[in-house]
mmCIF file of C-alpha atoms and ligand atoms in Angstrom:
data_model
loop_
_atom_site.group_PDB
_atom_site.id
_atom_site.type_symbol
_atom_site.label_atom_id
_atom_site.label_comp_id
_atom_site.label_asym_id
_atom_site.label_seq_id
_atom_site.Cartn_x
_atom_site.Cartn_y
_atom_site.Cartn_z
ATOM 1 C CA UNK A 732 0.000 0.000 0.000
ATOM 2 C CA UNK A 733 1.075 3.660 -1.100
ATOM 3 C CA UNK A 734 1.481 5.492 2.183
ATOM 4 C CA UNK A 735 1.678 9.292 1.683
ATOM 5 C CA UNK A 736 4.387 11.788 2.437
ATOM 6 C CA UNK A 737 2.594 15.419 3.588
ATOM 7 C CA UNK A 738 6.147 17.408 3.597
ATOM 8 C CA UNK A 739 4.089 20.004 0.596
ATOM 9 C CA UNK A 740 1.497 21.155 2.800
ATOM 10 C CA UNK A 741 4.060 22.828 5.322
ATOM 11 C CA UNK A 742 7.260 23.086 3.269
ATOM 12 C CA UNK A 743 5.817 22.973 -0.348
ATOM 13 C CA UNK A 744 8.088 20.142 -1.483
ATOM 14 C CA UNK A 745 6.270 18.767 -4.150
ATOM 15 C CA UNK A 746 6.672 15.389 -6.292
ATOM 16 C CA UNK A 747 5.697 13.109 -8.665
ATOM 17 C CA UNK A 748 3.998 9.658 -8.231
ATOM 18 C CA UNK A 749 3.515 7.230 -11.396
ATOM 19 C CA UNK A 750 1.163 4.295 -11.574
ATOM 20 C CA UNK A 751 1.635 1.984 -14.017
ATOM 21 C CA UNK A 752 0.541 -1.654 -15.096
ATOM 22 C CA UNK A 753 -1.643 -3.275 -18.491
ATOM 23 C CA UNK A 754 -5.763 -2.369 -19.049
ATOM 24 C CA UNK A 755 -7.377 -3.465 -15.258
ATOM 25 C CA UNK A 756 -4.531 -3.855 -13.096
ATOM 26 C CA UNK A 757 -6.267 -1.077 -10.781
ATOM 27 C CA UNK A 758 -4.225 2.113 -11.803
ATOM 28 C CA UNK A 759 -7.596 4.146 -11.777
ATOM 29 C CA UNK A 760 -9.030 2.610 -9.049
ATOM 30 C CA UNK A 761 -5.132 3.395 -7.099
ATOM 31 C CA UNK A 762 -5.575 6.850 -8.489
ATOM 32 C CA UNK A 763 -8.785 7.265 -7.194
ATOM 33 C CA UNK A 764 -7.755 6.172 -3.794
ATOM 34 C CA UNK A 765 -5.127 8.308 -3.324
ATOM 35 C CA UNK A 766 -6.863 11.327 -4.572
ATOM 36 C CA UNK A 767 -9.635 10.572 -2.340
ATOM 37 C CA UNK A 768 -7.229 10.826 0.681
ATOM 38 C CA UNK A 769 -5.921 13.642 -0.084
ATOM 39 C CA UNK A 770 -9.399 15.418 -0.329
ATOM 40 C CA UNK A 771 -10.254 13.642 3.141
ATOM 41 C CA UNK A 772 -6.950 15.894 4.168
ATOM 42 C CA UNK A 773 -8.761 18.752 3.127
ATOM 43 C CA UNK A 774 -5.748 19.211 0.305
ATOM 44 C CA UNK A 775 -6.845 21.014 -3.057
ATOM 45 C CA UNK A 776 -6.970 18.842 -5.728
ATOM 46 C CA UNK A 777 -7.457 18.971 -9.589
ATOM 47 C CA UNK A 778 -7.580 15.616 -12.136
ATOM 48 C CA UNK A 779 -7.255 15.646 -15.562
ATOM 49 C CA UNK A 780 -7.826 13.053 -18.446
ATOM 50 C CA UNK A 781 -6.725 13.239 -22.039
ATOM 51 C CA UNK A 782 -10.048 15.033 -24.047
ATOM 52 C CA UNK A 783 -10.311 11.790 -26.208
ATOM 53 C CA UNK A 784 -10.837 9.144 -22.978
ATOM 54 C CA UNK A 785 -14.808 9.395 -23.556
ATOM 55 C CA UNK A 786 -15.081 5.420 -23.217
ATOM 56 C CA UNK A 787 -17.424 5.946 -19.271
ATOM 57 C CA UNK A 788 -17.487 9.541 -19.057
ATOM 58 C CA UNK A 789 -16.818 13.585 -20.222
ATOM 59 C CA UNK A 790 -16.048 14.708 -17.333
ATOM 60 C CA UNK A 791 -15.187 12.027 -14.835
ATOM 61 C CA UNK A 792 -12.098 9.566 -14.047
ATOM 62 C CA UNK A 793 -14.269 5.957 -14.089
ATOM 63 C CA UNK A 794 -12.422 2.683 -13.400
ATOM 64 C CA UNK A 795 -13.559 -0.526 -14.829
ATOM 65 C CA UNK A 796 -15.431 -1.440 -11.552
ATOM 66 C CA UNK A 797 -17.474 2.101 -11.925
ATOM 67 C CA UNK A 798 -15.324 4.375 -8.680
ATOM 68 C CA UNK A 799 -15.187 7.374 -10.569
ATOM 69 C CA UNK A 800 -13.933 11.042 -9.197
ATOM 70 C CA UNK A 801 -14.767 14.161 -11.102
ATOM 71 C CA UNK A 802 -12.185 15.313 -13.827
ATOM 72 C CA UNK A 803 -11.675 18.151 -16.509
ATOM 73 C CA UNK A 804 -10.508 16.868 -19.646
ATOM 74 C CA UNK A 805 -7.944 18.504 -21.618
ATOM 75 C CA UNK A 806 -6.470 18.056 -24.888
ATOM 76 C CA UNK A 807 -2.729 19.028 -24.221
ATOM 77 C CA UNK A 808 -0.166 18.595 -21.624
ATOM 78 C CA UNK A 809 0.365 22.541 -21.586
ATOM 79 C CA UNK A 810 -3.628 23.155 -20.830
ATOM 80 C CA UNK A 811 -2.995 20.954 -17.280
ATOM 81 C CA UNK A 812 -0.210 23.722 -16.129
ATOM 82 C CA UNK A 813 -2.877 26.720 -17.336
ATOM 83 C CA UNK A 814 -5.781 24.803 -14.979
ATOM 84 C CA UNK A 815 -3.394 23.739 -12.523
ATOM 85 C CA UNK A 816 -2.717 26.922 -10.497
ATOM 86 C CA UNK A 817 -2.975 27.023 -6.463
ATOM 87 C CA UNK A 818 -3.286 23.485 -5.755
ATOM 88 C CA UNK A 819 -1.461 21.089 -3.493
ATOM 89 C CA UNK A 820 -2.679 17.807 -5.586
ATOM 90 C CA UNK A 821 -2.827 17.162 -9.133
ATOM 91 C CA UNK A 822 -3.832 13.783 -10.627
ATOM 92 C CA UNK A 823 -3.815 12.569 -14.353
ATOM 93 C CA UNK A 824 -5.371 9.170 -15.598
ATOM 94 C CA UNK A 825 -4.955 7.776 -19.100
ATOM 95 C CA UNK A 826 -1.686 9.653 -18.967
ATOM 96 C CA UNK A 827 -0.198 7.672 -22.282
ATOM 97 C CA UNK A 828 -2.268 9.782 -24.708
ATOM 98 C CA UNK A 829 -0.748 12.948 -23.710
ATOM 99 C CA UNK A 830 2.158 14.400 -26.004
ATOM 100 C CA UNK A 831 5.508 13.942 -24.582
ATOM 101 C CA UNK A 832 5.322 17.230 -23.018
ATOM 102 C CA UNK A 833 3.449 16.086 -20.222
ATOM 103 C CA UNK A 834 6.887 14.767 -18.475
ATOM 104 C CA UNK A 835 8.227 18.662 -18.297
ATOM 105 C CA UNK A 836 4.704 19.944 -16.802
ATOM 106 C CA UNK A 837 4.317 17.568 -14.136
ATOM 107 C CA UNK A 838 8.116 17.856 -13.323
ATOM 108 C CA UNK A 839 7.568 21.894 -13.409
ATOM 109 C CA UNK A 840 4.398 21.585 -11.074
ATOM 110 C CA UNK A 841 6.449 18.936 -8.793
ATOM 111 C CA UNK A 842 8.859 22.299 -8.479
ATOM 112 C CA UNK A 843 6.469 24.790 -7.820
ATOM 113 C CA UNK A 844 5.440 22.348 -4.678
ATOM 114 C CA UNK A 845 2.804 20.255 -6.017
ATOM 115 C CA UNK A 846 2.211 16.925 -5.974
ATOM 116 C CA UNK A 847 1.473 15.194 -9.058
ATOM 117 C CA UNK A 848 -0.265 11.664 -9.177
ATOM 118 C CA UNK A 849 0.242 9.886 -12.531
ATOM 119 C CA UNK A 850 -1.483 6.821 -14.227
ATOM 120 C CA UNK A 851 -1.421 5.054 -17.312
ATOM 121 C CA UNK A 852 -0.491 2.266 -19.395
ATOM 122 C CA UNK A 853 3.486 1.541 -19.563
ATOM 123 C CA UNK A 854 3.223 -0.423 -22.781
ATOM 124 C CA UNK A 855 1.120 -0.416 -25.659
ATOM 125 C CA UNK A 856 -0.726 -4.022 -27.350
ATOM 126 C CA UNK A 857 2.221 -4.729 -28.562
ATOM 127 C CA UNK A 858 4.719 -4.467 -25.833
ATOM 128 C CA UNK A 859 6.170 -1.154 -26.729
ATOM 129 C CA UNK A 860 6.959 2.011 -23.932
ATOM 130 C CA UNK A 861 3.790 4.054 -24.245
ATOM 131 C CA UNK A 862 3.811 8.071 -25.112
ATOM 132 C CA UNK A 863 5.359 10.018 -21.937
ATOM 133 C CA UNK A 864 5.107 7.462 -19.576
ATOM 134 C CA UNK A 865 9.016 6.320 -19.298
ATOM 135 C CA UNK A 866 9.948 9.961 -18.972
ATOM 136 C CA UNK A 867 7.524 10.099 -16.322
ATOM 137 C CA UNK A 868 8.699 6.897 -14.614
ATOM 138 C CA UNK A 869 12.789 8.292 -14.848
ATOM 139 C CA UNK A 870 11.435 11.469 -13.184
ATOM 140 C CA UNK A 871 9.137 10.547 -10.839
ATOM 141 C CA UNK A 872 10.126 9.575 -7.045
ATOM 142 C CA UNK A 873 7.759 7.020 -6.465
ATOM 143 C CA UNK A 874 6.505 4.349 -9.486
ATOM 144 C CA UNK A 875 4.060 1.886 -8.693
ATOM 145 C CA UNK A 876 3.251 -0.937 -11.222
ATOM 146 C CA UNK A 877 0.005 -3.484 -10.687
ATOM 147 C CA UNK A 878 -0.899 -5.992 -12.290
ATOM 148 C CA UNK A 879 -4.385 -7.870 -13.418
ATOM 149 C CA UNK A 880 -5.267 -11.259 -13.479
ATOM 150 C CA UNK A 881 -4.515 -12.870 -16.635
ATOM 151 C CA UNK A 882 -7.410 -13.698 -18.437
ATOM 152 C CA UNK A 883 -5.909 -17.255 -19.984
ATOM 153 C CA UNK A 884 -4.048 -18.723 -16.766
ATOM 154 C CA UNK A 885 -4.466 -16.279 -13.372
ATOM 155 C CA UNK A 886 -0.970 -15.367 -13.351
ATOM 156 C CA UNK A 887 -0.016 -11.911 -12.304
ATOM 157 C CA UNK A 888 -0.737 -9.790 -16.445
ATOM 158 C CA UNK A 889 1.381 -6.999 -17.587
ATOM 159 C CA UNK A 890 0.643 -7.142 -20.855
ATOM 160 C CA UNK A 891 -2.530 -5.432 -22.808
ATOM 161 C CA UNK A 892 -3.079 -7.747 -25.675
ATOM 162 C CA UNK A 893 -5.386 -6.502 -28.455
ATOM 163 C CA UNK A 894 -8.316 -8.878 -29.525
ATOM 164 C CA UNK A 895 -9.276 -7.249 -32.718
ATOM 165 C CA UNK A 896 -7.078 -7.024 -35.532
ATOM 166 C CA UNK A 897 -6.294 -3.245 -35.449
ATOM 167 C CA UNK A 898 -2.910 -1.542 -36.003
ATOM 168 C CA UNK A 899 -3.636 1.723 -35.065
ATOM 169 C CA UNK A 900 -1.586 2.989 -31.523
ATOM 170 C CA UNK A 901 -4.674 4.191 -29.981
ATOM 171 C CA UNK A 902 -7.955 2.378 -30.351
ATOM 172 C CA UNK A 903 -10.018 2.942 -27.279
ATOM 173 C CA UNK A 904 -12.366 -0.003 -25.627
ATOM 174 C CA UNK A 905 -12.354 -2.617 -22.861
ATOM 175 C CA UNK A 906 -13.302 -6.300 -22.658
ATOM 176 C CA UNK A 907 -14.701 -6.407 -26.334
ATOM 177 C CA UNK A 908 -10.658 -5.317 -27.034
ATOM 178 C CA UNK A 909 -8.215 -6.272 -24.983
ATOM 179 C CA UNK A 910 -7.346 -9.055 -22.260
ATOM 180 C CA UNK A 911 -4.912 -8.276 -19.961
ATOM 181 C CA UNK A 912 -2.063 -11.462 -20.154
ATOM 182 C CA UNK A 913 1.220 -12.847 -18.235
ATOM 183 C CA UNK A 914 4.293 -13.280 -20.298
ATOM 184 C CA UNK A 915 3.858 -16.548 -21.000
ATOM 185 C CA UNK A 916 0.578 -16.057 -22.535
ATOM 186 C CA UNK A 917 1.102 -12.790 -24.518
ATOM 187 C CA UNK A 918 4.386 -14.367 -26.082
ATOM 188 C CA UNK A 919 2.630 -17.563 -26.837
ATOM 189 C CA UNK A 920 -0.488 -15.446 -29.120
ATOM 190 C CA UNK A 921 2.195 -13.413 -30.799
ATOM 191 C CA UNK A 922 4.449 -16.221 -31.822
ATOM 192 C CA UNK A 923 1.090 -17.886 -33.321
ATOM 193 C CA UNK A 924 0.158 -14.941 -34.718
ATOM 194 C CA UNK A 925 3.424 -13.981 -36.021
ATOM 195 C CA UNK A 926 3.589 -17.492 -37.641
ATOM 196 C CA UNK A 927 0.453 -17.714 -39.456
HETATM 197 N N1 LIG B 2353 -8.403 -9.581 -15.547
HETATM 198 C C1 LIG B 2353 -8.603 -8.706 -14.542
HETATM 199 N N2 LIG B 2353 -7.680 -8.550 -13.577
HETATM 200 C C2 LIG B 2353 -7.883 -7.700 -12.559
HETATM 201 N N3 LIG B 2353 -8.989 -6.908 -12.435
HETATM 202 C C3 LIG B 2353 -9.942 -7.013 -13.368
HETATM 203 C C4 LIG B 2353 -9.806 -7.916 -14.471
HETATM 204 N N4 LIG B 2353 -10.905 -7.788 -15.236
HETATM 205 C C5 LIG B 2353 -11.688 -6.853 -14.653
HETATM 206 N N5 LIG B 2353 -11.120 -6.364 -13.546
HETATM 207 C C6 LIG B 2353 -11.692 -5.284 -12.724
HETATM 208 O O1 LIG B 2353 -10.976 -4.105 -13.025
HETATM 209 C C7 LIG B 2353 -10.773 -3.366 -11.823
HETATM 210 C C8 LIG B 2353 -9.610 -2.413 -11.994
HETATM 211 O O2 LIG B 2353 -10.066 -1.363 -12.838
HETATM 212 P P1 LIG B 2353 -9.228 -0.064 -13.123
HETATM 213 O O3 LIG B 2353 -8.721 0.533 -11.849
HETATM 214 O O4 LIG B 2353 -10.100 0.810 -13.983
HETATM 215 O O5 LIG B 2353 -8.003 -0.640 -13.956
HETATM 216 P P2 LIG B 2353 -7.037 0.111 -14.981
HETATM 217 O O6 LIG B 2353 -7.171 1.596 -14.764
HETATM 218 O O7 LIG B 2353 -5.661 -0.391 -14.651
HETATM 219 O O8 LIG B 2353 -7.469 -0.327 -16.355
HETATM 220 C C9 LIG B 2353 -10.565 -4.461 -10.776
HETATM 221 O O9 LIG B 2353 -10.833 -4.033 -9.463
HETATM 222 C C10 LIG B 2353 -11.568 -5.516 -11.215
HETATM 223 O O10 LIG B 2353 -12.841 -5.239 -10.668
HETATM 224 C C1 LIG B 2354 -3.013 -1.291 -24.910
HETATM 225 C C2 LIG B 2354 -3.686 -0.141 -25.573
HETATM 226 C C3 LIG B 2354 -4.810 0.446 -24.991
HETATM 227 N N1 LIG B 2354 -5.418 1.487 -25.612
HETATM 228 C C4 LIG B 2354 -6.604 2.101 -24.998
HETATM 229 C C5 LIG B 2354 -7.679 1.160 -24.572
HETATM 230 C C6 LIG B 2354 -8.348 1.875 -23.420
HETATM 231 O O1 LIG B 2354 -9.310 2.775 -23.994
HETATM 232 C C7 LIG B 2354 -7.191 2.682 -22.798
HETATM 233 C C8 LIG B 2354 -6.593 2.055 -21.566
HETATM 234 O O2 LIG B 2354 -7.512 2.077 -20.508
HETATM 235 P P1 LIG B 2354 -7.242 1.467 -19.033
HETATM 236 O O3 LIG B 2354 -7.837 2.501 -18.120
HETATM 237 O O4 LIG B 2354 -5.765 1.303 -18.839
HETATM 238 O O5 LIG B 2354 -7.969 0.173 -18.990
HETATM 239 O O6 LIG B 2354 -6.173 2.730 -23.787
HETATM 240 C C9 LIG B 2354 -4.925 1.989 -26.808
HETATM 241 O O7 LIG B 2354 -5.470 2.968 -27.357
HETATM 242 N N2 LIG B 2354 -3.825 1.434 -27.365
HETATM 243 C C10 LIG B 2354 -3.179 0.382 -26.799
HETATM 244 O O8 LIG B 2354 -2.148 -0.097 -27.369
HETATM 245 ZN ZN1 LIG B 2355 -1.064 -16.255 -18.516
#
């Protein structure tokens, strides 16, 4: 369990937190918790979400068993430092859709005292670093990466692997497009697939 550091409310040290892990490991629902807390402290908090998430909401942060937490979406990584003024916690879901910009933000609102929560997906469906997310992760103090169930054995899944036959990067959608796998099990689909 996260446990949280409070040094930016007296001293205004801020930081950065990243969550990673593949589609319903329980970033979002981690993200929610933590942001939660911090309200409960009475903190001042702001979320954002990349303006093309739409898949449970407009305007809210949902996780894939329905905790959701009001959110503004935005549609670059420079509009979250505009919105972001005179607060002690910012949080960002779906964080792999911003541009690669979004690394320098939360590392200039980290100096100006703030802490930033991040979450999102560290690889794409086909294993590949997603967006800014390893910029975030070298910058950040604290990463934390869950992991789902995998949907073809119940070992721990870090991989996102893509049912449909799409090649795009982004392709939004849930259980109707992705299963979350272990190693074993994503490497054994692409090898068939790869083969055929
Ligand atoms: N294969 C799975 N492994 C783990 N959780 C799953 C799985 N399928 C559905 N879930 C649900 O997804 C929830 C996590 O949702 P969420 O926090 O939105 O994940 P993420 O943001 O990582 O996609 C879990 O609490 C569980 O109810
Ligand atoms: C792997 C992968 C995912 N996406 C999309 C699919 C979902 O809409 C989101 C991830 O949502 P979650 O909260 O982490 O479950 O991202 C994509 O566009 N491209 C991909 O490669
Ligand atoms: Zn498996």
């Amino acid at each position: 369990m996260f446990l949280e550091n409070d040094i930016n409310r007296a001293g205004r040290q801020g930081w950065i937190e990243v969550i990673v892990g593949s589609m319903f490991s329980g970033k979002t629902e981690e993200l929610i918790r933590r942001l939660n807390r911090a309200k409960i402290a009475r903190q001042k908090v702001e979320i954002f979400k990349p303006h093309i998430d739409v898949r449970y909401s407009e305007d809210e942060v949902v996780s894939h068993n329905s905790n959701s937490i009001r959110s503004t979406p935005v549609e670059t990584s420079a509009n979250i430092l505009l919105l972001a003024s005179n607060v002690d916690v910012v949080g960002i879901d779906e964080a792999q859709f911003f541009d690669e910009g979004l690394s320098e933000v939360c590392n200039e609102l980290a100096n100006q005292g703030v802490r930033v929560i991040v979450a999102g997906l560290d690889m794409d469906f086909r294993g590949n670093p997603f967006g800014p997310i390893p910029s975030l992760m070298a910058r950040a103090e604290y990463v934390t990466k869950v992991h789902a169930v995998c949907m073809r054995c119940g070992s721990l899944a870090n991989y996102s692997h893509r049912l449909s036959e799409a090649d795009k990067l982004v392709v939004l959608g849930e259980k109707e497009e992705y299963e979350p796998l272990c190693r074993a099990c994503y490497t054994k689909i692409y090898n068939e697939t790869e083969t055929k």
